[in-house]
Amino acid sequence: MNRRTFLQLSGLTAAGAALAGCKSANEKLIPYLIPPDEGVTPGRANYYASSCRFCPAGCGILVRVSEGRAKKIEGNPEHPVNRGKLCARGQAVLQELYHPDRVPQPLKRSGPRGSGAFTKISWEEALDLLTGKLKTLQQQKAAAGLALITPELRGTLSELTTRFIRSFGSPNHLSYELLSPDWLREAGRKSFGRPDLPWYDVAETRYLLSFGADFVESHLSPVQYGRAFGKMRQGRDTVRGHFTYVGGRMSLTAASADRWMPAKPGSEGSLALGMARIILEESLYDKAGLAMNGLSPEKLLPGLKKYDLARVAEETGLAQRAITEVAREFSATRPALAMAGETIAFQSNGRESVRAIQLLNVLVGNLNQAGGIYPDNGSPDGPTNSFDDLLSLTEKMRKEWIQIALIHGDPVHLIPPATGFQDALSKVPFIVSFSSLLDDTALQADLILPDHAALESWGDVIPVAGTRDKAIGLMQPVVNPVFDTRQYSEVLLTLAHELGGAMKAAFPYETYLDMLKAEMKKRVGPVGSRDFEATWVGLLQKGGLFTTGVHEGKSYRWAAGAAVPEPAKPRFAGDEKEFPLHLSVYPSTAFYDGRGASLPWLQQLPDPMTTVV
């Protein structure tokens, strides 16, 4: 073979090899070793609308689920509270679902209380144990020996809980929320004759005056008010809104203000009344608005005489010139809006201080006006308890009148130890916790019936405040339960059916979902209930029931005979000379009232404002 022939054959061989490589490969169907769940398409994500219950704001969420696992949470653009936005706590709800320390199944105490010694038992054994003890109370005609302690509930879950304890025959339902806005309700009842929570039209106001209301971090509905604040400052074509913050701590909200007035703690009510006196004496008030509320300078000024500029400046620690400037700016810039926050309300003179701030809104005529203040969205409230109710139940436990305590939440952590609640609870013979983690309350329990995570649960979430529209968000399970847990509401239904009699008759539902659908059917009205199954699917897809224009016929008006607010001098523990500084306590941006303290994302979240040096 000569060189030419060799090269020709080499070229043909290479070409043949290349053509052979272009041939279609044999296709084979290789089955899954572990097939995916029914309805799951590998590589394709599904999105489910639900609601966040990590704080009372009740934002709507969209959960991305891929291959049966929840991957990411974002805000629901359809929900009127948050319109697609979401705070860090809402994002961290995902970690509640997959938390490695979740209680995987019912536990029965096997050691001393607080030792953390528990034995795993089945649901059948756990429910038989609890049902037997409840039946014993019934047989002994001692229904008042049952206590049910929950957070502040709203919607169908509130109805279920209230109906359960009443049908059992016990008056002992304590609904406790550490950061409950009851102070706003009580101030509204005394000033306006109605206990509605206010809705502040921050987006349309031109002058915002916040007395300790940290709406960027935690006040009422931070996502909604954060969006509204952004619109007030940069999102509209008209004049940029002005923001003044009154409070002793430089919070993230205070840092966003044009002017910060670091008033002494507890003196904010005096500042508001001092400003009110300036507005009245200089005739800067809204005459029509004042007359509409049945008020006049002649009626108000006698009660404001002692709040002269010199006294107010001394009590607040602020310059007289600054007080006068803010009073004039607030009254001259319309619409103007004054807000009161938790750090004001939780002082010893808090309620009257909040009423003094509400009086400023009356003076500038912003009640029921754009850029002002409206009654809340008309959503039904669950039963709430006063601090006296808490002390009353504590006394009953201390006297050993309570034999069984069913606890949903972590009151051992949230309720101040000064009340004696923790010591009194230790005297209750049988404690049941529905916690999904071994928190402070669960460690004291004799039986733990772990609740589902929020992303495994059915429910409705009614926002506590933050929207002028009526909003009822829906929760739906986006994944199958990770552990052998059961929803708190399902456990109550099971107990009611097992106890029989009036208890069973009070709950004509097989499941909590049946009860939820029945309640929603009432809310959608006759049009939506004609083909309710189709309506129900639409509500789940949208994330809830949202109705606009619910404020017609509802308005604020200063109550006839309501006295001029008169905040007393604030009381603090310790001698003022020996302890000249005040400890400022405030809700955490990340943990809120502590319910997010176990989630790693929130633990790693840096404090947006710090005074550490």
Coordinates of C-alpha atoms in Angstrom, one line a residue:
M1 CA 0.0 0.0 0.0
N2 CA 1.4 3.3 -1.0
R3 CA 1.2 6.6 0.9
R4 CA -1.7 8.0 -1.2
T5 CA -3.9 4.9 -0.7
F6 CA -3.2 4.9 3.1
L7 CA -4.3 8.5 3.4
Q8 CA -7.5 7.9 1.4
L9 CA -8.5 4.9 3.6
S10 CA -7.8 6.9 6.8
G11 CA -10.1 9.7 5.6
L12 CA -12.9 7.3 4.8
T13 CA -12.6 5.6 8.2
A14 CA -12.8 9.0 10.0
A15 CA -15.8 10.0 8.0
G16 CA -17.6 6.7 8.7
A17 CA -17.0 7.1 12.4
A18 CA -18.4 10.6 12.4
L19 CA -21.5 9.5 10.5
A20 CA -22.0 6.6 12.9
G21 CA -22.0 9.1 15.8
C22 CA -24.9 11.1 14.3
K23 CA -27.2 8.1 14.5
S24 CA -30.1 8.3 17.0
A25 CA -29.4 6.5 20.2
N26 CA -31.6 3.7 21.4
E27 CA -34.2 5.2 23.8
K28 CA -35.1 3.2 26.8
L29 CA -37.8 3.8 29.4
I30 CA -36.1 3.6 32.9
P31 CA -38.7 3.4 35.7
Y32 CA -38.4 5.4 38.9
L33 CA -36.8 3.5 41.8
I34 CA -39.2 5.6 44.1
P35 CA -42.0 7.1 42.0
P36 CA -43.2 10.7 42.7
D37 CA -46.4 11.3 44.6
E38 CA -49.6 11.5 42.6
G39 CA -50.1 14.9 41.0
V40 CA -46.4 15.7 41.3
T41 CA -44.5 16.5 38.0
P42 CA -40.7 16.4 38.5
G43 CA -39.1 19.7 37.6
R44 CA -42.4 21.6 37.5
A45 CA -43.3 24.0 40.3
N46 CA -46.8 24.6 41.6
Y47 CA -47.9 27.8 43.3
Y48 CA -50.5 27.9 46.1
A49 CA -52.2 30.9 47.6
S50 CA -52.4 30.9 51.4
S51 CA -52.1 33.4 54.3
C52 CA -49.4 34.1 56.9
R53 CA -50.4 33.9 60.6
F54 CA -47.0 34.8 62.0
C55 CA -48.3 38.1 63.3
P56 CA -51.9 39.6 63.4
A57 CA -51.4 41.5 60.1
G58 CA -52.6 38.5 58.1
C59 CA -50.7 39.1 54.8
G60 CA -51.4 36.9 51.8
I61 CA -48.7 34.6 50.5
L62 CA -47.9 32.5 47.5
V63 CA -46.0 29.3 48.2
R64 CA -43.8 27.7 45.5
V65 CA -44.0 23.9 45.8
S66 CA -41.7 21.7 43.7
E67 CA -41.8 17.9 43.9
G68 CA -43.9 17.9 47.0
R69 CA -41.7 20.3 49.0
A70 CA -42.3 23.9 49.8
K71 CA -39.4 25.9 48.4
K72 CA -40.1 29.6 48.6
I73 CA -42.7 32.1 49.9
E74 CA -43.6 35.4 48.4
G75 CA -46.4 38.0 48.9
N76 CA -49.7 37.5 47.2
P77 CA -50.3 40.5 44.7
E78 CA -54.1 39.9 45.0
H79 CA -54.2 40.4 48.8
P80 CA -55.2 44.0 49.8
V81 CA -53.0 44.1 52.9
N82 CA -49.6 43.4 51.4
R83 CA -50.1 43.5 47.6
G84 CA -47.3 41.1 46.8
K85 CA -44.8 42.3 49.5
L86 CA -43.7 40.2 52.5
C87 CA -41.6 40.8 55.6
A88 CA -38.7 38.7 56.9
R89 CA -41.0 36.9 59.3
G90 CA -43.3 35.8 56.4
Q91 CA -40.4 34.5 54.5
A92 CA -39.2 32.5 57.5
V93 CA -42.5 30.6 57.8
L94 CA -40.9 28.0 55.6
Q95 CA -38.5 27.1 58.4
E96 CA -41.4 26.4 60.7
L97 CA -42.5 23.6 58.4
Y98 CA -39.1 21.9 58.2
H99 CA -37.8 22.7 61.7
P100 CA -35.6 19.8 62.9
D101 CA -36.9 20.3 66.5
R102 CA -40.6 19.9 65.7
V103 CA -42.4 17.4 68.0
P104 CA -43.0 14.5 65.6
Q105 CA -45.9 12.8 67.4
P106 CA -47.8 12.9 70.7
L107 CA -45.7 12.9 73.8
K108 CA -46.6 11.9 77.4
R109 CA -44.5 13.2 80.3
S110 CA -42.3 10.6 81.9
G111 CA -40.3 12.7 84.3
P112 CA -40.6 15.8 86.5
R113 CA -42.2 18.8 84.9
G114 CA -39.7 21.0 83.1
S115 CA -37.2 18.1 82.8
G116 CA -38.0 17.5 79.1
A117 CA -38.5 13.8 79.8
F118 CA -41.3 12.5 77.5
T119 CA -42.4 9.2 76.0
K120 CA -43.8 8.9 72.5
I121 CA -47.3 7.6 72.3
S122 CA -49.9 7.1 69.5
W123 CA -52.7 9.6 68.7
E124 CA -55.3 7.0 69.8
E125 CA -53.7 6.6 73.2
A126 CA -53.3 10.3 73.6
L127 CA -56.9 11.2 72.7
D128 CA -58.2 8.3 74.9
L129 CA -56.3 9.7 77.8
L130 CA -57.5 13.3 77.4
T131 CA -61.1 12.2 76.6
G132 CA -61.2 10.1 79.7
K133 CA -60.1 13.0 81.9
L134 CA -62.7 15.4 80.3
K135 CA -65.4 12.8 80.8
T136 CA -64.5 12.6 84.5
L137 CA -65.0 16.3 84.8
Q138 CA -68.4 16.0 83.2
Q139 CA -69.4 13.1 85.5
Q140 CA -68.3 15.1 88.6
K141 CA -70.4 18.1 87.4
A142 CA -67.1 20.1 87.5
A143 CA -67.0 21.5 83.9
A144 CA -65.6 24.8 85.4
G145 CA -62.5 22.8 86.1
L146 CA -61.5 23.1 82.4
A147 CA -59.5 26.1 81.2
L148 CA -58.6 26.8 77.6
I149 CA -55.8 29.3 76.9
T150 CA -55.2 30.5 73.4
P151 CA -53.7 33.5 71.6
E152 CA -56.1 36.2 70.3
L153 CA -58.1 34.3 67.7
R154 CA -60.2 35.5 64.8
G155 CA -62.5 34.0 62.2
T156 CA -63.6 30.3 62.1
L157 CA -60.9 29.1 64.6
S158 CA -62.2 31.7 67.1
E159 CA -65.8 30.4 66.6
L160 CA -64.7 26.8 67.0
T161 CA -62.7 27.5 70.2
T162 CA -65.4 29.6 71.8
R163 CA -68.1 27.0 70.9
F164 CA -66.0 24.2 72.3
I165 CA -65.5 25.7 75.8
R166 CA -69.0 27.0 76.1
S167 CA -70.7 23.7 75.1
F168 CA -68.5 21.9 77.6
G169 CA -69.9 24.3 80.2
S170 CA -66.8 26.1 81.3
P171 CA -66.4 29.9 81.5
N172 CA -62.6 29.7 81.5
H173 CA -61.4 30.7 78.1
L174 CA -58.4 33.1 78.3
S175 CA -57.5 34.7 74.9
Y176 CA -54.1 36.4 75.5
E177 CA -51.9 38.3 73.2
L178 CA -48.8 40.0 74.5
L179 CA -49.0 42.8 71.9
S180 CA -52.7 42.9 71.6
P181 CA -54.1 46.2 70.2
D182 CA -56.8 46.3 72.9
W183 CA -55.3 49.6 74.0
L184 CA -56.4 51.1 70.7
R185 CA -59.9 49.6 71.1
E186 CA -60.3 50.9 74.6
A187 CA -59.1 54.4 73.7
G188 CA -61.5 54.4 70.8
R189 CA -64.4 53.3 73.0
K190 CA -63.7 56.1 75.4
S191 CA -63.1 58.8 72.7
F192 CA -65.4 57.8 69.9
G193 CA -67.9 55.5 71.6
R194 CA -66.9 52.5 69.5
P195 CA -64.0 50.0 69.9
D196 CA -63.0 49.8 66.3
L197 CA -59.3 49.6 65.4
P198 CA -58.4 52.6 63.3
W199 CA -57.1 52.4 59.7
Y200 CA -54.6 55.1 59.0
D201 CA -54.5 56.5 55.4
V202 CA -50.8 57.0 55.4
A203 CA -50.4 56.9 51.6
E204 CA -52.6 60.0 51.1
T205 CA -51.5 62.1 54.1
R206 CA -49.2 65.1 53.7
Y207 CA -48.0 65.3 57.3
L208 CA -47.4 62.2 59.4
L209 CA -46.9 62.5 63.1
S210 CA -46.0 59.2 64.8
F211 CA -46.0 59.0 68.6
G212 CA -44.0 55.7 69.0
A213 CA -45.8 53.9 66.2
D214 CA -43.0 51.9 64.6
F215 CA -45.0 51.0 61.5
V216 CA -42.0 50.1 59.5
E217 CA -41.1 47.3 62.0
S218 CA -44.0 45.9 64.0
H219 CA -46.9 48.3 64.5
L220 CA -50.3 46.7 63.5
S221 CA -49.5 45.9 59.8
P222 CA -45.9 46.8 59.0
V223 CA -46.0 45.6 55.4
Q224 CA -49.1 47.5 54.5
Y225 CA -48.0 50.7 56.3
G226 CA -44.5 50.3 54.9
R227 CA -46.0 50.3 51.4
A228 CA -48.2 53.3 52.2
F229 CA -45.3 55.2 53.7
G230 CA -43.3 54.6 50.5
K231 CA -46.1 56.1 48.5
M232 CA -46.4 59.0 50.8
R233 CA -42.7 59.8 50.4
Q234 CA -42.0 59.0 46.8
G235 CA -44.9 57.2 45.0
R236 CA -47.2 60.1 44.1
D237 CA -47.1 63.1 41.9
T238 CA -48.1 65.6 44.5
V239 CA -46.0 67.1 47.3
R240 CA -43.7 64.7 49.2
G241 CA -45.2 64.0 52.6
H242 CA -43.4 65.2 55.8
F243 CA -42.8 62.8 58.6
T244 CA -42.1 63.7 62.3
Y245 CA -41.4 61.0 64.9
V246 CA -41.9 61.4 68.6
G247 CA -40.2 58.7 70.8
G248 CA -37.3 58.2 73.1
R249 CA -35.7 55.4 71.0
M250 CA -34.1 55.8 67.6
S251 CA -36.0 53.0 65.8
L252 CA -35.9 52.2 62.1
T253 CA -39.1 54.2 61.7
A254 CA -37.6 57.1 63.6
A255 CA -34.5 57.0 61.4
S256 CA -36.8 57.4 58.4
A257 CA -38.3 60.7 59.7
D258 CA -37.6 64.2 58.7
R259 CA -37.6 65.2 62.3
W260 CA -37.0 63.1 65.4
M261 CA -38.3 64.4 68.8
P262 CA -36.8 62.3 71.6
A263 CA -39.5 62.9 74.2
K264 CA -39.0 61.4 77.7
P265 CA -40.9 58.1 78.1
G266 CA -44.4 58.6 79.3
S267 CA -44.5 62.3 78.4
E268 CA -46.0 61.9 74.9
G269 CA -49.6 62.5 76.1
S270 CA -48.5 65.8 77.6
L271 CA -46.8 66.8 74.4
A272 CA -50.0 66.0 72.4
L273 CA -52.1 68.1 74.7
G274 CA -49.6 70.9 74.7
M275 CA -49.8 70.9 70.9
A276 CA -53.6 70.9 71.0
R277 CA -53.5 74.0 73.2
I278 CA -51.3 75.8 70.7
I279 CA -53.5 74.8 67.8
L280 CA -56.7 76.1 69.6
E281 CA -55.2 79.3 71.0
E282 CA -53.8 80.3 67.6
S283 CA -57.0 79.3 65.8
L284 CA -55.2 76.7 63.6
Y285 CA -57.9 74.1 64.0
D286 CA -60.4 72.9 61.5
K287 CA -63.5 74.8 62.5
A288 CA -66.0 72.7 60.5
G289 CA -64.5 69.4 61.7
L290 CA -64.5 70.5 65.3
A291 CA -68.1 71.6 65.1
M292 CA -69.1 68.4 63.5
N293 CA -67.8 66.5 66.5
G294 CA -69.7 68.7 68.9
L295 CA -66.6 70.4 70.2
S296 CA -65.3 74.0 70.4
P297 CA -62.3 75.9 71.9
E298 CA -64.6 76.9 74.8
K299 CA -65.2 73.3 75.7
L300 CA -61.6 72.1 75.3
L301 CA -59.3 74.9 76.5
P302 CA -60.3 74.8 80.2
G303 CA -59.0 71.2 80.3
L304 CA -55.8 72.2 78.5
K305 CA -54.8 75.3 80.5
K306 CA -52.2 73.5 82.6
Y307 CA -50.4 72.2 79.5
D308 CA -48.6 75.5 78.9
L309 CA -45.4 75.5 76.8
A310 CA -43.0 75.7 79.6
R311 CA -44.5 72.8 81.5
V312 CA -44.7 70.6 78.4
A313 CA -41.1 71.4 77.5
E314 CA -39.9 70.4 81.0
E315 CA -41.9 67.2 81.1
T316 CA -40.8 66.1 77.6
G317 CA -37.3 67.3 77.6
L318 CA -37.9 69.0 74.3
A319 CA -37.2 72.6 73.2
Q320 CA -40.2 75.0 73.4
R321 CA -39.4 76.2 69.8
A322 CA -39.5 72.6 68.5
I323 CA -42.9 71.9 70.1
T324 CA -44.4 75.1 68.7
E325 CA -43.0 74.4 65.2
V326 CA -44.4 70.9 65.0
A327 CA -47.8 72.1 66.3
R328 CA -48.0 74.7 63.6
E329 CA -46.7 72.4 60.8
F330 CA -49.1 69.7 61.8
S331 CA -52.1 72.0 61.7
A332 CA -51.1 74.0 58.6
T333 CA -50.4 70.9 56.4
R334 CA -53.6 69.2 55.4
P335 CA -54.4 66.4 55.4
A336 CA -52.3 65.6 58.6
L337 CA -52.3 62.4 60.6
A338 CA -51.3 61.5 64.1
M339 CA -50.6 57.8 65.1
A340 CA -50.1 56.3 68.5
G341 CA -47.9 53.2 69.0
E342 CA -47.3 50.4 71.5
T343 CA -44.4 52.0 73.3
I344 CA -46.8 54.9 74.3
A345 CA -49.8 52.7 75.1
F346 CA -48.0 50.3 77.4
Q347 CA -46.9 53.0 79.8
S348 CA -48.9 53.4 83.0
N349 CA -50.7 56.5 81.5
G350 CA -51.0 54.9 78.1
R351 CA -54.7 55.0 77.4
E352 CA -55.1 58.7 78.2
S353 CA -52.0 59.4 76.1
V354 CA -53.5 57.6 73.1
R355 CA -56.7 59.6 73.6
A356 CA -54.7 62.8 73.6
I357 CA -53.1 61.8 70.3
Q358 CA -56.5 61.0 68.9
L359 CA -57.7 64.5 69.9
L360 CA -55.1 66.0 67.5
N361 CA -56.8 64.1 64.6
V362 CA -60.1 65.7 65.6
L363 CA -58.6 69.2 65.7
V364 CA -57.2 69.0 62.2
G365 CA -60.5 67.5 60.8
N366 CA -59.1 64.3 59.4
L367 CA -61.7 61.9 60.8
N368 CA -63.2 59.8 57.9
Q369 CA -61.2 61.8 55.4
A370 CA -58.6 60.8 52.7
G371 CA -55.2 61.1 54.3
G372 CA -56.7 60.7 57.8
I373 CA -58.3 58.0 60.0
Y374 CA -61.1 55.6 59.4
P375 CA -62.8 52.9 61.4
D376 CA -61.3 49.5 60.7
N377 CA -62.4 47.0 58.0
G378 CA -65.4 45.7 59.8
S379 CA -63.9 42.2 60.2
P380 CA -65.3 40.2 63.1
D381 CA -63.1 40.0 66.2
G382 CA -62.7 37.0 68.4
P383 CA -63.2 37.2 72.1
T384 CA -60.5 39.1 73.9
N385 CA -59.7 39.3 77.6
S386 CA -58.6 42.1 79.8
F387 CA -55.6 41.9 82.1
D388 CA -58.1 41.4 85.0
D389 CA -59.3 38.3 83.2
L390 CA -55.8 37.0 83.2
L391 CA -55.4 37.7 86.9
S392 CA -58.7 36.0 87.6
L393 CA -57.8 32.8 85.9
T394 CA -54.4 32.9 87.5
E395 CA -56.1 33.1 90.9
K396 CA -58.4 30.1 90.0
M397 CA -55.3 28.0 89.1
R398 CA -53.5 29.1 92.3
K399 CA -56.5 28.0 94.4
E400 CA -56.5 24.6 92.5
W401 CA -60.0 25.2 91.0
I402 CA -58.6 24.3 87.5
Q403 CA -58.1 20.6 86.9
I404 CA -57.3 20.5 83.2
A405 CA -55.6 23.3 81.1
L406 CA -55.6 23.0 77.3
I407 CA -53.0 25.5 76.0
H408 CA -52.6 26.6 72.4
G409 CA -49.5 28.9 72.3
D410 CA -46.7 29.7 74.7
P411 CA -48.2 31.7 77.6
V412 CA -45.5 30.6 80.0
H413 CA -43.0 32.6 77.8
L414 CA -45.3 35.5 77.0
I415 CA -47.2 36.3 80.2
P416 CA -45.1 38.5 82.6
P417 CA -43.9 36.5 85.6
A418 CA -45.1 39.3 87.9
T419 CA -48.6 38.1 87.4
G420 CA -47.8 34.8 89.1
F421 CA -49.2 32.9 86.1
Q422 CA -46.3 30.5 85.8
D423 CA -46.4 29.4 89.5
A424 CA -50.2 29.1 89.4
L425 CA -50.0 26.9 86.3
S426 CA -47.8 24.4 88.1
K427 CA -50.7 23.7 90.5
V428 CA -52.9 22.5 87.6
P429 CA -53.0 18.6 87.8
F430 CA -53.1 18.0 84.0
I431 CA -51.7 20.3 81.3
V432 CA -52.1 19.7 77.6
S433 CA -50.0 21.7 75.1
F434 CA -50.7 21.9 71.4
S435 CA -47.2 23.3 70.6
S436 CA -45.2 21.9 67.7
L437 CA -41.9 22.7 69.5
L438 CA -40.7 22.0 73.1
D439 CA -41.2 25.6 74.2
D440 CA -41.5 26.9 77.7
T441 CA -45.2 25.9 78.0
A442 CA -44.7 22.5 76.4
L443 CA -42.0 21.6 78.9
Q444 CA -44.5 22.0 81.7
A445 CA -47.1 19.9 80.0
D446 CA -48.3 16.4 80.9
L447 CA -49.4 15.7 77.3
I448 CA -48.3 17.3 74.1
L449 CA -50.5 17.0 71.0
P450 CA -48.4 18.7 68.3
D451 CA -50.2 21.0 65.9
H452 CA -49.7 21.2 62.2
A453 CA -47.4 23.9 60.8
A454 CA -49.1 26.7 59.1
L455 CA -48.3 25.4 55.6
E456 CA -50.0 22.1 56.5
S457 CA -53.2 23.6 57.8
W458 CA -56.6 24.8 56.7
G459 CA -58.0 28.0 58.1
D460 CA -59.0 31.6 57.6
V461 CA -56.9 34.6 58.6
I462 CA -58.7 37.9 59.2
P463 CA -56.2 40.9 59.3
V464 CA -56.3 42.7 62.6
A465 CA -55.8 46.1 60.8
G466 CA -54.1 47.6 57.8
T467 CA -56.6 47.8 55.0
R468 CA -59.7 49.9 54.3
D469 CA -61.2 46.9 52.5
K470 CA -62.7 43.8 54.1
A471 CA -60.2 41.0 53.8
I472 CA -60.6 37.3 54.8
G473 CA -57.5 35.4 53.8
L474 CA -57.6 31.6 53.4
M475 CA -55.0 29.1 54.5
Q476 CA -54.7 25.7 52.7
P477 CA -52.2 22.8 53.0
V478 CA -49.5 23.3 50.4
V479 CA -47.7 20.0 51.3
N480 CA -48.5 16.8 53.0
P481 CA -47.8 16.7 56.8
V482 CA -44.1 16.2 57.4
F483 CA -44.6 14.5 60.8
D484 CA -47.4 12.6 62.6
T485 CA -49.1 15.8 63.7
R486 CA -52.8 16.9 63.7
Q487 CA -54.3 20.3 63.4
Y488 CA -55.4 21.9 66.7
S489 CA -58.9 22.5 65.3
E490 CA -59.3 18.9 64.2
V491 CA -58.3 17.7 67.7
L492 CA -61.0 19.9 69.3
L493 CA -63.6 18.5 66.8
T494 CA -62.5 14.9 67.6
L495 CA -62.8 15.5 71.4
A496 CA -66.3 17.1 70.9
H497 CA -67.5 14.1 69.0
E498 CA -66.0 11.6 71.5
L499 CA -67.6 13.5 74.5
G500 CA -71.0 13.3 72.8
G501 CA -74.2 15.0 74.0
A502 CA -74.3 18.7 73.7
M503 CA -70.7 18.8 72.7
K504 CA -71.3 16.6 69.6
A505 CA -74.5 18.5 68.7
A506 CA -72.6 21.8 68.7
F507 CA -70.3 20.5 65.9
P508 CA -72.3 19.0 63.0
Y509 CA -69.1 18.7 61.0
E510 CA -66.9 15.7 60.1
T511 CA -63.8 17.8 59.7
Y512 CA -62.6 21.4 60.3
L513 CA -62.6 21.9 56.6
D514 CA -66.3 21.3 56.5
M515 CA -66.8 23.9 59.2
L516 CA -64.5 26.4 57.4
K517 CA -66.4 25.9 54.1
A518 CA -69.7 26.4 55.9
E519 CA -68.5 29.7 57.4
M520 CA -67.2 30.9 54.1
K521 CA -70.5 30.0 52.4
K522 CA -72.2 32.4 54.8
R523 CA -69.7 35.2 54.0
V524 CA -70.0 35.0 50.2
G525 CA -73.7 35.7 50.3
P526 CA -76.5 34.3 48.2
V527 CA -74.8 34.9 44.8
G528 CA -71.6 33.1 45.7
S529 CA -73.4 30.2 47.5
R530 CA -75.4 29.1 44.5
D531 CA -72.5 27.2 43.1
F532 CA -70.4 27.2 46.2
E533 CA -67.9 24.5 45.1
A534 CA -66.9 26.6 42.1
T535 CA -66.8 29.7 44.3
W536 CA -64.6 27.9 46.9
V537 CA -62.1 26.9 44.3
G538 CA -61.9 30.5 43.1
L539 CA -61.4 31.7 46.7
L540 CA -58.5 29.2 47.2
Q541 CA -56.9 30.3 43.9
K542 CA -57.2 34.0 44.8
G543 CA -56.1 33.5 48.4
G544 CA -59.3 34.6 50.2
L545 CA -62.4 36.8 50.0
F546 CA -61.6 40.5 49.4
T547 CA -64.4 43.1 49.4
T548 CA -64.0 46.8 48.7
G549 CA -66.1 49.7 49.9
V550 CA -67.1 48.4 53.3
H551 CA -66.8 51.7 55.0
E552 CA -70.0 53.2 53.8
G553 CA -72.1 54.1 56.8
K554 CA -69.2 53.7 59.3
S555 CA -67.5 56.8 60.6
Y556 CA -65.7 58.3 63.6
R557 CA -67.2 61.0 65.8
W558 CA -66.0 62.3 69.1
A559 CA -68.4 60.8 71.7
A560 CA -70.8 63.1 73.4
G561 CA -69.7 63.8 76.9
A562 CA -66.2 62.4 76.3
A563 CA -63.9 64.3 78.6
V564 CA -60.6 65.9 77.6
P565 CA -57.8 63.4 77.9
E566 CA -55.7 63.8 81.0
P567 CA -52.7 61.6 81.2
A568 CA -51.3 61.1 84.7
K569 CA -47.7 61.4 85.5
P570 CA -46.1 58.1 84.4
R571 CA -45.0 55.6 87.1
F572 CA -41.7 53.7 86.9
A573 CA -40.2 51.2 89.3
G574 CA -37.2 52.4 91.3
D575 CA -36.1 55.8 92.6
E576 CA -35.8 58.4 89.9
K577 CA -32.6 59.9 91.4
E578 CA -30.9 56.5 91.9
F579 CA -32.1 55.2 88.4
P580 CA -32.2 58.3 86.1
L581 CA -32.3 56.2 82.9
H582 CA -35.3 54.3 81.5
L583 CA -35.2 50.8 79.9
S584 CA -36.9 51.0 76.5
V585 CA -38.7 47.7 75.7
Y586 CA -40.1 47.3 72.2
P587 CA -41.3 44.5 69.8
S588 CA -38.5 42.8 67.9
T589 CA -38.3 43.5 64.2
A590 CA -37.4 39.8 63.6
F591 CA -39.0 37.9 66.4
Y592 CA -42.1 40.1 67.1
D593 CA -43.3 38.9 70.5
G594 CA -40.9 35.9 70.5
R595 CA -42.8 33.5 68.3
G596 CA -40.0 33.6 65.6
A597 CA -37.1 33.1 68.0
S598 CA -36.6 29.4 67.0
L599 CA -36.2 30.1 63.3
P600 CA -32.6 30.3 62.0
W601 CA -33.2 32.9 59.3
L602 CA -34.6 35.3 61.9
Q603 CA -31.8 34.5 64.3
Q604 CA -29.3 35.5 61.7
L605 CA -31.2 38.7 60.7
P606 CA -29.2 41.7 62.0
D607 CA -31.0 44.4 63.9
P608 CA -31.6 47.2 61.4
M609 CA -30.9 49.8 64.1
T610 CA -28.4 49.4 66.9
T611 CA -27.0 51.7 69.7
V612 CA -24.2 49.3 70.6
V613 CA -20.8 51.2 70.6

